[in-house]
mmCIF file of N, CA and C in Angstrom:
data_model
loop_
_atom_site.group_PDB
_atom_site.id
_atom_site.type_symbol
_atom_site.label_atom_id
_atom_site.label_comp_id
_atom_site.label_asym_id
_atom_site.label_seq_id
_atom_site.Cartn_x
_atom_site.Cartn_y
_atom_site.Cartn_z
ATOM 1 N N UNK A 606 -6.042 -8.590 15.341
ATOM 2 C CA UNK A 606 -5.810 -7.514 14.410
ATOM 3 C C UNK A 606 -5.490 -8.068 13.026
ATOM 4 N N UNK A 607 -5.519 -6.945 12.229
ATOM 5 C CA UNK A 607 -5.267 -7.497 11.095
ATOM 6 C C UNK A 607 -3.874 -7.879 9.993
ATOM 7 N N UNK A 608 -3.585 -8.613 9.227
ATOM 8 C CA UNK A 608 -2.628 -8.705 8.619
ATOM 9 C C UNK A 608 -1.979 -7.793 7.638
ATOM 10 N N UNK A 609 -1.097 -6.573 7.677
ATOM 11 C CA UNK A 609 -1.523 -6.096 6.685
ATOM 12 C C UNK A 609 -0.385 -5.421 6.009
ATOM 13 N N UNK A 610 0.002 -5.084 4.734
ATOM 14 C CA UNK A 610 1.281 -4.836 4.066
ATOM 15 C C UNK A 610 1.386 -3.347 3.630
ATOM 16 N N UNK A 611 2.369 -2.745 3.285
ATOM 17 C CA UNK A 611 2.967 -1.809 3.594
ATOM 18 C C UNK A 611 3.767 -1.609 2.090
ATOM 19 N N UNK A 612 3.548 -0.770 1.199
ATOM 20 C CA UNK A 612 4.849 -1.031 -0.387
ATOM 21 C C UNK A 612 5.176 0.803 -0.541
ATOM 22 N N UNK A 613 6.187 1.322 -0.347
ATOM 23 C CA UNK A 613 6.762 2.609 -0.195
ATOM 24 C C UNK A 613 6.736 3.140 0.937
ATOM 25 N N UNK A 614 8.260 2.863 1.497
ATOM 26 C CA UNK A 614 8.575 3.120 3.193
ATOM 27 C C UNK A 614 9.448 4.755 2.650
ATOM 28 N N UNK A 615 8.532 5.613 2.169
ATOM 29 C CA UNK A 615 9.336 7.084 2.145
ATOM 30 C C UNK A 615 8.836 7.816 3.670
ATOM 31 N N UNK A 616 9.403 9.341 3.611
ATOM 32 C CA UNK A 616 8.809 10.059 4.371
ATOM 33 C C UNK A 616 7.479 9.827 5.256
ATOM 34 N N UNK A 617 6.190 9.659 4.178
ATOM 35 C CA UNK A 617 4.718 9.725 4.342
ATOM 36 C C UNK A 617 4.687 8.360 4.221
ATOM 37 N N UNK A 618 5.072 7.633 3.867
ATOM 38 C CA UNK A 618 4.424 5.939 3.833
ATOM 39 C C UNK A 618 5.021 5.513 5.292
ATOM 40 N N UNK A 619 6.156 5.766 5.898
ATOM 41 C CA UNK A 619 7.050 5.020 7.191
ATOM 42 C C UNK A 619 5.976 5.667 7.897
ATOM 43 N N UNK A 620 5.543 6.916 8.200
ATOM 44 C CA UNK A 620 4.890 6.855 9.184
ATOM 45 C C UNK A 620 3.436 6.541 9.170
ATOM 46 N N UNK A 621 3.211 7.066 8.414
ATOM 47 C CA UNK A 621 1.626 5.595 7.933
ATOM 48 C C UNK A 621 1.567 4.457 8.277
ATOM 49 N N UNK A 622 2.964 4.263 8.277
ATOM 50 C CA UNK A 622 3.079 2.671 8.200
ATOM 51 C C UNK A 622 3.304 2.263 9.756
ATOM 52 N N UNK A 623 4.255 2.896 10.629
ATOM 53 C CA UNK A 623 4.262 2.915 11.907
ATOM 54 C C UNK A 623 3.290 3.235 12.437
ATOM 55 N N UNK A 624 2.138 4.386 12.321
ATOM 56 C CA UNK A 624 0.628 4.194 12.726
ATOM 57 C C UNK A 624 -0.084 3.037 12.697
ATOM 58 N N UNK A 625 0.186 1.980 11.558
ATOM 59 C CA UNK A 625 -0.748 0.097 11.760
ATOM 60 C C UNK A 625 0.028 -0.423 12.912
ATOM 61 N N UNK A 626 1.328 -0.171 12.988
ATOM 62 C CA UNK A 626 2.190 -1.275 13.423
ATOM 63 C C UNK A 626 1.286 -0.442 15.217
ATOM 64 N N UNK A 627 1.870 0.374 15.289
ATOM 65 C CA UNK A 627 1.293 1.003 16.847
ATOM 66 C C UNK A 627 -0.161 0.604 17.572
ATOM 67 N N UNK A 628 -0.638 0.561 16.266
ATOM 68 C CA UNK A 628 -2.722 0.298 16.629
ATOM 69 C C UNK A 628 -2.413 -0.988 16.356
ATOM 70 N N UNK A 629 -1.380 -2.292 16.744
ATOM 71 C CA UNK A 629 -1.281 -3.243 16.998
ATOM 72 C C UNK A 629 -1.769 -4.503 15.971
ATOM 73 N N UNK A 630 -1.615 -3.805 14.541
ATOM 74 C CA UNK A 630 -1.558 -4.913 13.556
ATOM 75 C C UNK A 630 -0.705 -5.211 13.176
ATOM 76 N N UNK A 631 -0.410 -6.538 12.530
ATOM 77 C CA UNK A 631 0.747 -7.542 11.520
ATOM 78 C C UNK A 631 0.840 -6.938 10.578
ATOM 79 N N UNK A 632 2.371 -6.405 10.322
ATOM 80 C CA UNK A 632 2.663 -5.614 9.240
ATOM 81 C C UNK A 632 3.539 -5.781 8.465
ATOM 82 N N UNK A 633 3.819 -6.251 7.415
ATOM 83 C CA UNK A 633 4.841 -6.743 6.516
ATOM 84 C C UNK A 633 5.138 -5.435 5.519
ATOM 85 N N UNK A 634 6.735 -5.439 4.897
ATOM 86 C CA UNK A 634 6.714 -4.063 4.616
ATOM 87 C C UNK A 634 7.710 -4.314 3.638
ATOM 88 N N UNK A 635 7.467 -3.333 2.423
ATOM 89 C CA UNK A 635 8.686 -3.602 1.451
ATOM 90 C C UNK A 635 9.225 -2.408 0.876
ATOM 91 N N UNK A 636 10.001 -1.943 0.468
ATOM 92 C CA UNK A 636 10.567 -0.741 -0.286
ATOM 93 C C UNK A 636 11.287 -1.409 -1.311
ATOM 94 N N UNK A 637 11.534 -0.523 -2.249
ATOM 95 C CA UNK A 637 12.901 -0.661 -3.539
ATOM 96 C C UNK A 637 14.239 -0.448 -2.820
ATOM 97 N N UNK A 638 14.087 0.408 -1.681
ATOM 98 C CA UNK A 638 15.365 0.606 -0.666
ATOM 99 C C UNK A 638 15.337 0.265 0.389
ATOM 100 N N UNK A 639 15.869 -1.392 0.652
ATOM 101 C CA UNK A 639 15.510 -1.873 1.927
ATOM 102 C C UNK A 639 16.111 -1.158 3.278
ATOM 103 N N UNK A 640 16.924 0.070 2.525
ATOM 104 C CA UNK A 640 17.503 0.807 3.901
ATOM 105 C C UNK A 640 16.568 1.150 4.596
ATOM 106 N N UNK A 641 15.402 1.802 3.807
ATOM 107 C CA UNK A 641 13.980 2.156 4.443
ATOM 108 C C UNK A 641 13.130 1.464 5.233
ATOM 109 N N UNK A 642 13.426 0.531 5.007
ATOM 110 C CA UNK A 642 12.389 -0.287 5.924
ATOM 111 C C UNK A 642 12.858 -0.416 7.665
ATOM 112 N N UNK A 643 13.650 0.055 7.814
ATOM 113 C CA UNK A 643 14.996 -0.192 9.311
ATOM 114 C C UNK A 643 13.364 0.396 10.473
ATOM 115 N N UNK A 644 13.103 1.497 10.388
ATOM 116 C CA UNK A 644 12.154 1.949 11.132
ATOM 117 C C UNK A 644 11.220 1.255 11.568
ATOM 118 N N UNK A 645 10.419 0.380 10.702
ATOM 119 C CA UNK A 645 9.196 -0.451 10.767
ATOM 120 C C UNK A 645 9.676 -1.827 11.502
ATOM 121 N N UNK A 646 10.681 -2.228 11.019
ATOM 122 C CA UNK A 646 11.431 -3.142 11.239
ATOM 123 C C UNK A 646 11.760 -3.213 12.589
ATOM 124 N N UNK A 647 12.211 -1.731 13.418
ATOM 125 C CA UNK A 647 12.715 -1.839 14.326
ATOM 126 C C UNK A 647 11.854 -2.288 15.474
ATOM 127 N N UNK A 648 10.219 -2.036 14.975
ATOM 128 C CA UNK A 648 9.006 -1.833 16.209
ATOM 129 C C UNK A 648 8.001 -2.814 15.728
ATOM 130 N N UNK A 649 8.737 -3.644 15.284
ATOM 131 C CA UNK A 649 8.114 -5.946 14.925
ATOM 132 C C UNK A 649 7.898 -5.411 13.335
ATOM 133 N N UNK A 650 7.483 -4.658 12.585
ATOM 134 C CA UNK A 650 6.861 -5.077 11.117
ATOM 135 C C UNK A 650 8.022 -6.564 10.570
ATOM 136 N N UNK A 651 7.711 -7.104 9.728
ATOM 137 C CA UNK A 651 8.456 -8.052 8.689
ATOM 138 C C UNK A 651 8.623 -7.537 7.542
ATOM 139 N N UNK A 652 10.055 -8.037 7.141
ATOM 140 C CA UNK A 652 10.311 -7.470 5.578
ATOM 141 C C UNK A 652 10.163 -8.453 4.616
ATOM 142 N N UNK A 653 9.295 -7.775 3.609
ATOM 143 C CA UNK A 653 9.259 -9.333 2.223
ATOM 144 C C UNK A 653 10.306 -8.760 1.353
ATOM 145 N N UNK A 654 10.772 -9.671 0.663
ATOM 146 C CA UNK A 654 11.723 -9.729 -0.451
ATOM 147 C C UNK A 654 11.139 -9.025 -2.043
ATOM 148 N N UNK A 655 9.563 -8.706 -1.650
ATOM 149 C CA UNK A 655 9.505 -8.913 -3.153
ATOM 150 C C UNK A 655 7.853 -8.258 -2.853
ATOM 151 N N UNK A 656 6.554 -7.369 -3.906
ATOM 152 C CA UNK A 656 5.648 -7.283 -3.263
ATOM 153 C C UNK A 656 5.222 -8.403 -3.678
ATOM 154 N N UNK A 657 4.769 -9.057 -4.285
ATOM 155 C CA UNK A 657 4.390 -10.682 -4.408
ATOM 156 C C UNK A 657 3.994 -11.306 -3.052
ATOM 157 N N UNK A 658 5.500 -11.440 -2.408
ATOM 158 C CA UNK A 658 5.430 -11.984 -0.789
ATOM 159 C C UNK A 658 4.625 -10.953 0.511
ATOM 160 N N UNK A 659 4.809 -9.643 -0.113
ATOM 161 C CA UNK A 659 4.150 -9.309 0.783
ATOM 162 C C UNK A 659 2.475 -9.178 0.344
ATOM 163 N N UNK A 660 2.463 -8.855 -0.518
ATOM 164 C CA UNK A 660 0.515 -9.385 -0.729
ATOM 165 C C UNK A 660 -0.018 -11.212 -0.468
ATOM 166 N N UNK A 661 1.237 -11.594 -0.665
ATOM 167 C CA UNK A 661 0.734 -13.171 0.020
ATOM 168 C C UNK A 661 0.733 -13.150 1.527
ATOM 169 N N UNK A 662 1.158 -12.074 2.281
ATOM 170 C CA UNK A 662 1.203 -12.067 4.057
ATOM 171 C C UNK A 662 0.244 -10.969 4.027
ATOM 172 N N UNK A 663 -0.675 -10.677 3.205
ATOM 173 C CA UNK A 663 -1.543 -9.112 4.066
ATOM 174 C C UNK A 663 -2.756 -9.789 3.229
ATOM 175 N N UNK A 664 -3.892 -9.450 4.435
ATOM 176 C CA UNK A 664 -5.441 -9.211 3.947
ATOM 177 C C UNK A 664 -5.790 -8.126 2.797
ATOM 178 N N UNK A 665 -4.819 -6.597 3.364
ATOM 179 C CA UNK A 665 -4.554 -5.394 2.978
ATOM 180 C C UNK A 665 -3.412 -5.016 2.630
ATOM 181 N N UNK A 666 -3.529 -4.380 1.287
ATOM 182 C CA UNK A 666 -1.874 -3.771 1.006
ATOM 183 C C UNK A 666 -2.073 -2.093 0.746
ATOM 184 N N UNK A 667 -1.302 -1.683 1.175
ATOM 185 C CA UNK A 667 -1.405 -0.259 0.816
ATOM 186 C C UNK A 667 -0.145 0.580 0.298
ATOM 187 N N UNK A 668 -0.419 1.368 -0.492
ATOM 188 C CA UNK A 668 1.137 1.476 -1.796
ATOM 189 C C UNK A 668 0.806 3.014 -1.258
ATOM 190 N N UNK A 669 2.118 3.631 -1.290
ATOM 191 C CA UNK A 669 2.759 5.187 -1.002
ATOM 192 C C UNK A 669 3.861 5.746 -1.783
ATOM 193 N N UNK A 670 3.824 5.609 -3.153
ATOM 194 C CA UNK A 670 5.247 5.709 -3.994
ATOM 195 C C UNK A 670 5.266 6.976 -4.645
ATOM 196 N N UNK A 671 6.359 7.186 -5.392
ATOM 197 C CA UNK A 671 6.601 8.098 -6.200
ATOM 198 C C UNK A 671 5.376 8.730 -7.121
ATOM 199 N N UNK A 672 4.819 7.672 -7.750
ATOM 200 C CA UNK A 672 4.245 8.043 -9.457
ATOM 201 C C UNK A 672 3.182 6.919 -9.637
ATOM 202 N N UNK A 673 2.387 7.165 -11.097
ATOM 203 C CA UNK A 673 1.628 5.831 -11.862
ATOM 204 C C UNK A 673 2.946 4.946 -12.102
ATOM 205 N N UNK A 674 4.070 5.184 -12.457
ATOM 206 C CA UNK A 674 4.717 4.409 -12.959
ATOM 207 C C UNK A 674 4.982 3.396 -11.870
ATOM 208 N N UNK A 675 5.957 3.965 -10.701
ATOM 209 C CA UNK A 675 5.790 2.906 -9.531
ATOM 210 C C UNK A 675 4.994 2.429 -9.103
ATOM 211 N N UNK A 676 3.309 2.733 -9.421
ATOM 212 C CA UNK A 676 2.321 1.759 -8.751
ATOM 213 C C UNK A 676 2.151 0.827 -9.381
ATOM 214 N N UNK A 677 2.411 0.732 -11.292
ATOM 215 C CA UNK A 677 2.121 -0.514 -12.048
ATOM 216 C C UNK A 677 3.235 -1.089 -11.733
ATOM 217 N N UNK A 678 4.479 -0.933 -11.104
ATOM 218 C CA UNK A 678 5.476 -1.688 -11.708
ATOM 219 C C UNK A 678 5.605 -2.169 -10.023
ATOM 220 N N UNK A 679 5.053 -1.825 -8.817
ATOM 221 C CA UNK A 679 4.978 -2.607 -7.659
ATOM 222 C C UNK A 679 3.239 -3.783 -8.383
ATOM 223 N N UNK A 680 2.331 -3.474 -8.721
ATOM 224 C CA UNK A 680 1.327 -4.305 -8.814
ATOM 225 C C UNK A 680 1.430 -5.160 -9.830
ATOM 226 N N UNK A 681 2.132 -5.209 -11.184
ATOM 227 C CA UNK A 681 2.373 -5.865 -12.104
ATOM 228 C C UNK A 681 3.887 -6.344 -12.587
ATOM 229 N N UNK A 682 4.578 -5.671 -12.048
ATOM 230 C CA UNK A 682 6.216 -5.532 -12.427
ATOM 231 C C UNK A 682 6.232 -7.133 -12.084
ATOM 232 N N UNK A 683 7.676 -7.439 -12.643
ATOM 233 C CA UNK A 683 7.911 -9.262 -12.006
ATOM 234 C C UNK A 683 7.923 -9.258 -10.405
ATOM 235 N N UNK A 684 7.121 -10.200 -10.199
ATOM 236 C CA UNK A 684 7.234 -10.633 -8.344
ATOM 237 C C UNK A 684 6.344 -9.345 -7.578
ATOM 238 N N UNK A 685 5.578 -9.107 -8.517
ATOM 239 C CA UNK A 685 4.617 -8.177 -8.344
ATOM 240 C C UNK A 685 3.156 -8.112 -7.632
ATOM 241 N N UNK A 686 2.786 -7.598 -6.831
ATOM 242 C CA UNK A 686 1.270 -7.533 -6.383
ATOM 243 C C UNK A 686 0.697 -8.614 -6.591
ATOM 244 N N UNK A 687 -0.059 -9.088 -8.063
ATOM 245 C CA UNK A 687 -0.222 -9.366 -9.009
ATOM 246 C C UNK A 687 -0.456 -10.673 -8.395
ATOM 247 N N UNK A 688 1.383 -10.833 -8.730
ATOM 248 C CA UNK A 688 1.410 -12.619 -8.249
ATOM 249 C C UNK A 688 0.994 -12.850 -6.799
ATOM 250 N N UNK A 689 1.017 -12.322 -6.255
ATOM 251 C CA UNK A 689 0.679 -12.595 -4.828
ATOM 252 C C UNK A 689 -0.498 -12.374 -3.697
ATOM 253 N N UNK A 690 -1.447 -11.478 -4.144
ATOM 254 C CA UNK A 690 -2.347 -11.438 -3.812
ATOM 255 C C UNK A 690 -3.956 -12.657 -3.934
ATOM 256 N N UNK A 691 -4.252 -12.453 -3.016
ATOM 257 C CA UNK A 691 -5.346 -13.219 -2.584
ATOM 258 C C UNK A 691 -6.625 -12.779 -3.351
ATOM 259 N N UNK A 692 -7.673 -13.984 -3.316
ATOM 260 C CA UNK A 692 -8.917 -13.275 -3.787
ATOM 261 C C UNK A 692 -9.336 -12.922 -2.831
ATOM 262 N N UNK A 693 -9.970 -11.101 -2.762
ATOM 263 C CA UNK A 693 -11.337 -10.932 -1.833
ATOM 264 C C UNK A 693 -10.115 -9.696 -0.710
ATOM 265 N N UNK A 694 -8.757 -9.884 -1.436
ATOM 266 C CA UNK A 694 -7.553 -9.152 -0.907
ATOM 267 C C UNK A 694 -8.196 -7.918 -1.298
ATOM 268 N N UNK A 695 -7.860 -6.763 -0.417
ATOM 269 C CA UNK A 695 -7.478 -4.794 -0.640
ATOM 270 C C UNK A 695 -6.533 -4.441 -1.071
ATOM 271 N N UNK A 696 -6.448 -3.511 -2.207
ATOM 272 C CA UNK A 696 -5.704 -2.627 -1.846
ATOM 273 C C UNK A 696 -5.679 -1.336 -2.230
ATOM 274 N N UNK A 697 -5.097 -0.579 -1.448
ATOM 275 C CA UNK A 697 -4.982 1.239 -1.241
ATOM 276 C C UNK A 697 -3.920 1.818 -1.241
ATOM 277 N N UNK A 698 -4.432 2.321 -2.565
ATOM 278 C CA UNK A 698 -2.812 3.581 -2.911
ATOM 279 C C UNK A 698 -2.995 4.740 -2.627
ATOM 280 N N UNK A 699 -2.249 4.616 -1.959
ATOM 281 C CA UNK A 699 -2.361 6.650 -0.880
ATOM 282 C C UNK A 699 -1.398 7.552 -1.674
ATOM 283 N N UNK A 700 -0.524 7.128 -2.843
ATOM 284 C CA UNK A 700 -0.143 7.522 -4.040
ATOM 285 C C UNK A 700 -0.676 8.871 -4.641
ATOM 286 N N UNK A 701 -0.157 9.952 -5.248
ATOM 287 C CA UNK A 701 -0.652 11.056 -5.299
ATOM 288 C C UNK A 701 -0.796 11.132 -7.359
ATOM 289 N N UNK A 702 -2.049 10.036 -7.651
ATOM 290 C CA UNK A 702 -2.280 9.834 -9.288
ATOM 291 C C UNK A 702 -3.576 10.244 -9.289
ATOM 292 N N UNK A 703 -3.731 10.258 -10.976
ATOM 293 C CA UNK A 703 -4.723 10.874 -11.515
ATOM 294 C C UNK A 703 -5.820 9.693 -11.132
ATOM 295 N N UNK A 704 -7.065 9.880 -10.336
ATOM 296 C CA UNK A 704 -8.033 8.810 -10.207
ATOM 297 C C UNK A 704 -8.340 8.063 -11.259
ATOM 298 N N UNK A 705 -8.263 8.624 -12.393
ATOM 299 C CA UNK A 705 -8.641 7.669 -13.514
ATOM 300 C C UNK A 705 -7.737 6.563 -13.373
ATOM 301 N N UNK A 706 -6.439 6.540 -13.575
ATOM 302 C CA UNK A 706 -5.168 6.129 -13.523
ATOM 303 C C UNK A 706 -5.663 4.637 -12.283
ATOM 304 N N UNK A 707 -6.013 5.377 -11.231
ATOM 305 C CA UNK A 707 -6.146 4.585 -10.350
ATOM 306 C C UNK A 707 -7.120 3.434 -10.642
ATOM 307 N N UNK A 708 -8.358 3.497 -11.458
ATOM 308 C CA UNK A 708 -9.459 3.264 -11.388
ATOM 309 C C UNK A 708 -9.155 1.979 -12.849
ATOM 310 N N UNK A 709 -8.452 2.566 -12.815
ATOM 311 C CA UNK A 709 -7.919 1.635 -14.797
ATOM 312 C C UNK A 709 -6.884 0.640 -13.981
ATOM 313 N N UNK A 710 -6.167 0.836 -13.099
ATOM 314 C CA UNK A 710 -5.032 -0.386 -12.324
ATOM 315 C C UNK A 710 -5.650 -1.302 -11.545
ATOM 316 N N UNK A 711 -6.916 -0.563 -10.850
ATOM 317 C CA UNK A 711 -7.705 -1.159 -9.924
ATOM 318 C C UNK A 711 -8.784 -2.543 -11.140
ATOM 319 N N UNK A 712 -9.028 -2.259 -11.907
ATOM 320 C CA UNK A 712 -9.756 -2.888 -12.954
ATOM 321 C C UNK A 712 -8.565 -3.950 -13.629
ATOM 322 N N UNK A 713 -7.620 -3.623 -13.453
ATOM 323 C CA UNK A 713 -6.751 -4.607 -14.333
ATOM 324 C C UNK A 713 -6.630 -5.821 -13.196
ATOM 325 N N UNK A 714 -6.168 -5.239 -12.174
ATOM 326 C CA UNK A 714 -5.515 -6.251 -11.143
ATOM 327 C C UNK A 714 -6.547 -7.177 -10.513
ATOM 328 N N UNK A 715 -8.067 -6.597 -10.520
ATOM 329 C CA UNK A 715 -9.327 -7.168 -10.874
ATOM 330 C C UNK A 715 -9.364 -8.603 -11.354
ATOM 331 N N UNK A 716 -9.483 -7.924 -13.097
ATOM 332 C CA UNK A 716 -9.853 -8.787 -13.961
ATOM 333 C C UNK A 716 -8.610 -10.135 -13.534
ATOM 334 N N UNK A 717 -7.098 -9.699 -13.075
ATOM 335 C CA UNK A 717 -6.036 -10.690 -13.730
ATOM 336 C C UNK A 717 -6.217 -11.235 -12.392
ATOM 337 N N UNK A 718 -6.827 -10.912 -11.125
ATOM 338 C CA UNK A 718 -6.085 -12.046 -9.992
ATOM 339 C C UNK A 718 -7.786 -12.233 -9.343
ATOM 340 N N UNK A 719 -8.884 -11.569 -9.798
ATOM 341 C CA UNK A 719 -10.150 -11.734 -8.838
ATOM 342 C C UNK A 719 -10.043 -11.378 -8.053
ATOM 343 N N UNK A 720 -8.797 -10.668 -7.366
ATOM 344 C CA UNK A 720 -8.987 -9.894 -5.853
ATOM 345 C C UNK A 720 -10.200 -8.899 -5.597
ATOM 346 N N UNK A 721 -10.518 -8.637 -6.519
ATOM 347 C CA UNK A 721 -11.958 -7.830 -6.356
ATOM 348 C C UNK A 721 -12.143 -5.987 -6.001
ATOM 349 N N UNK A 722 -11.385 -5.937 -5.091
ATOM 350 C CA UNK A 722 -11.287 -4.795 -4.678
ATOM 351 C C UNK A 722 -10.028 -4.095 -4.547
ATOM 352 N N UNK A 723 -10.594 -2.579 -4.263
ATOM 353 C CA UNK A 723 -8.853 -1.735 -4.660
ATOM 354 C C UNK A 723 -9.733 -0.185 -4.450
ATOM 355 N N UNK A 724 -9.082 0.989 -3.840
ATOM 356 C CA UNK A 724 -9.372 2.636 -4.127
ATOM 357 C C UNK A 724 -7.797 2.892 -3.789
ATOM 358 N N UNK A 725 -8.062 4.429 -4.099
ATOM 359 C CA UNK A 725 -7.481 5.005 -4.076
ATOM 360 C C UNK A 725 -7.429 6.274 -2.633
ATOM 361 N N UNK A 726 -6.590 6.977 -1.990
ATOM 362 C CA UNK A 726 -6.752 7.487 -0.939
ATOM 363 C C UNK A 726 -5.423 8.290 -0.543
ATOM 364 N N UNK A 727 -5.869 9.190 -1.490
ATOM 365 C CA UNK A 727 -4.611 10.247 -1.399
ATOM 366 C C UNK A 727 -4.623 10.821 -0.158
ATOM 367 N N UNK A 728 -3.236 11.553 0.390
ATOM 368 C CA UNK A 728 -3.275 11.953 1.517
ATOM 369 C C UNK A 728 -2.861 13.412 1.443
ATOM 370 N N UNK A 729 -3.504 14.282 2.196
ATOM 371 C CA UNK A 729 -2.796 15.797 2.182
ATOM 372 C C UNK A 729 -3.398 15.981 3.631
ATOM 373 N N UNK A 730 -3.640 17.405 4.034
ATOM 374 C CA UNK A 730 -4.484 18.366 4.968
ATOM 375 C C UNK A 730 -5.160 18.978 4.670
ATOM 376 N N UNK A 731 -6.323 18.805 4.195
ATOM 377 C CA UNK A 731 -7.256 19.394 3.985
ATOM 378 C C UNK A 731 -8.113 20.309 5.035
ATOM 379 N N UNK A 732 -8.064 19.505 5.902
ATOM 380 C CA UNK A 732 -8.750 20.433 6.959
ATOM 381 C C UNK A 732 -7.441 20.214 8.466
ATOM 382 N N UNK A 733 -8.336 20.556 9.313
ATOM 383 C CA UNK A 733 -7.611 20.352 11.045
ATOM 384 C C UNK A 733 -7.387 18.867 11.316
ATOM 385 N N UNK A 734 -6.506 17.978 11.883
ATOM 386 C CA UNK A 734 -6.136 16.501 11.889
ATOM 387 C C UNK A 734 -5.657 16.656 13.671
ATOM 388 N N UNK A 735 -5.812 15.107 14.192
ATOM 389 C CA UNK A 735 -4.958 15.518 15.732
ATOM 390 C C UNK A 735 -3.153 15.129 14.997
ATOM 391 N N UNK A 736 -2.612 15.836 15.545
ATOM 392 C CA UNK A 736 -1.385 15.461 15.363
ATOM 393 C C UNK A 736 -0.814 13.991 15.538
ATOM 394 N N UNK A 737 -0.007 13.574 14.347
ATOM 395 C CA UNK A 737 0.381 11.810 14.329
ATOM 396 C C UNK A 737 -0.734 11.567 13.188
ATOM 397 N N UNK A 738 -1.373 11.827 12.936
ATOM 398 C CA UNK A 738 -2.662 11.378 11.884
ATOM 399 C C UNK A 738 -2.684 12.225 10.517
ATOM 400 N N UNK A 739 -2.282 12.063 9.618
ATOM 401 C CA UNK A 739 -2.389 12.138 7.933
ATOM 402 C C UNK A 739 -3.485 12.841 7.679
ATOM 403 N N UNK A 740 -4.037 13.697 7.059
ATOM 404 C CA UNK A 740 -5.310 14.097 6.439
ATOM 405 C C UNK A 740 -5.413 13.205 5.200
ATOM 406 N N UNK A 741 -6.571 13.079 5.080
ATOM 407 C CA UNK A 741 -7.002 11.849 4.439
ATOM 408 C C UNK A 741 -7.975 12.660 3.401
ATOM 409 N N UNK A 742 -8.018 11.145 1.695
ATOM 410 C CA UNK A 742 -9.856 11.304 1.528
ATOM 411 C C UNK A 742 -9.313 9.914 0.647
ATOM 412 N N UNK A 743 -10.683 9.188 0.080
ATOM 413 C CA UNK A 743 -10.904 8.641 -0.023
ATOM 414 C C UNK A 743 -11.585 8.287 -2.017
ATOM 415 N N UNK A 744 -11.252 6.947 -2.256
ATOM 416 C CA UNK A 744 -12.199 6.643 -3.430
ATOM 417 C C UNK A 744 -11.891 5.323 -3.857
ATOM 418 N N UNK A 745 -13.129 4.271 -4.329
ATOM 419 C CA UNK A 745 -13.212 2.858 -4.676
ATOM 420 C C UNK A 745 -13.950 2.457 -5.296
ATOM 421 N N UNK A 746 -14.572 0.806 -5.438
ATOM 422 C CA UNK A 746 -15.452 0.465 -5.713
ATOM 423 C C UNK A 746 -16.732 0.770 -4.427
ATOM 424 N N UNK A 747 -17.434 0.379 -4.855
ATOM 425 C CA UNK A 747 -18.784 0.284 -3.853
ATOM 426 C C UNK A 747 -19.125 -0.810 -2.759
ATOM 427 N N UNK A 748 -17.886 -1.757 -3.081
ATOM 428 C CA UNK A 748 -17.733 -2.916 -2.390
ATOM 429 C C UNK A 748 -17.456 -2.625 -1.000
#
């Protein structure tokens, strides 16, 4: 399975996030409030100190925060995304921003680390879901 990181352990991100850990992937996990992380923690995920460390432990990172503001300041802030990600690394903000927004962070973090790829993948209910499962949609590069 795969390696994969976890940045906003709220409401909708913990259990997102306990859905990887269950379908039996490596999950590293960080919040601004490490009280949050106790859940993930409890059922194997790992906690990084910093997202830096946790984009250096994931193939995939996927961000669930507040705002645009918390997504630049987990991907660029000090000890940030940024520094820690891999080339040829994902990542997916299930973050509820303006796509442009998304599409302009996804291009920065691009150009500054070559990771290459990045969408966006807001979550609501749009339609009927089985219960335990998020309604989903989707948007990226073409990659």
């Amino acid at each position: 399975m795969a390696s994969l990181g976890w940045s906003g352990m709220g409401r909708i991100g913990t259990q997102m996030a306990l859905l990887l850990l269950r379908a039996g992937h490596r999950l590293t996990v960080h919040d601004a409030d490490a009280d949050r992380l106790a859940p993930a923690l409890k059922e194997g995920a790992r906690a990084a100190a910093s997202p830096a460390e946790l984009a250096a432990a994931s193939e995939a990172v996927f961000l669930s925060v507040t705002d645009t503001d918390a997504v630049e300041a987990i991907v660029f802030g000090p000890r940030g995304l940024a520094e820690g990600i891999a080339a040829g690394a994902l990542v997916v903000d299930h973050t509820s921003i303006h796509p442009g927004r998304t599409r302009e962070i996804a291009a920065r973090l691009s150009k500054r680390t070559q990771a290459g790829r990045g969408g966006g993948a807001g979550v609501g209910r749009p339609g009927p879901t089985p219960p335990g499962v998020p309604g989903r949609g989707g948007g990226g590069d073409q990659r």
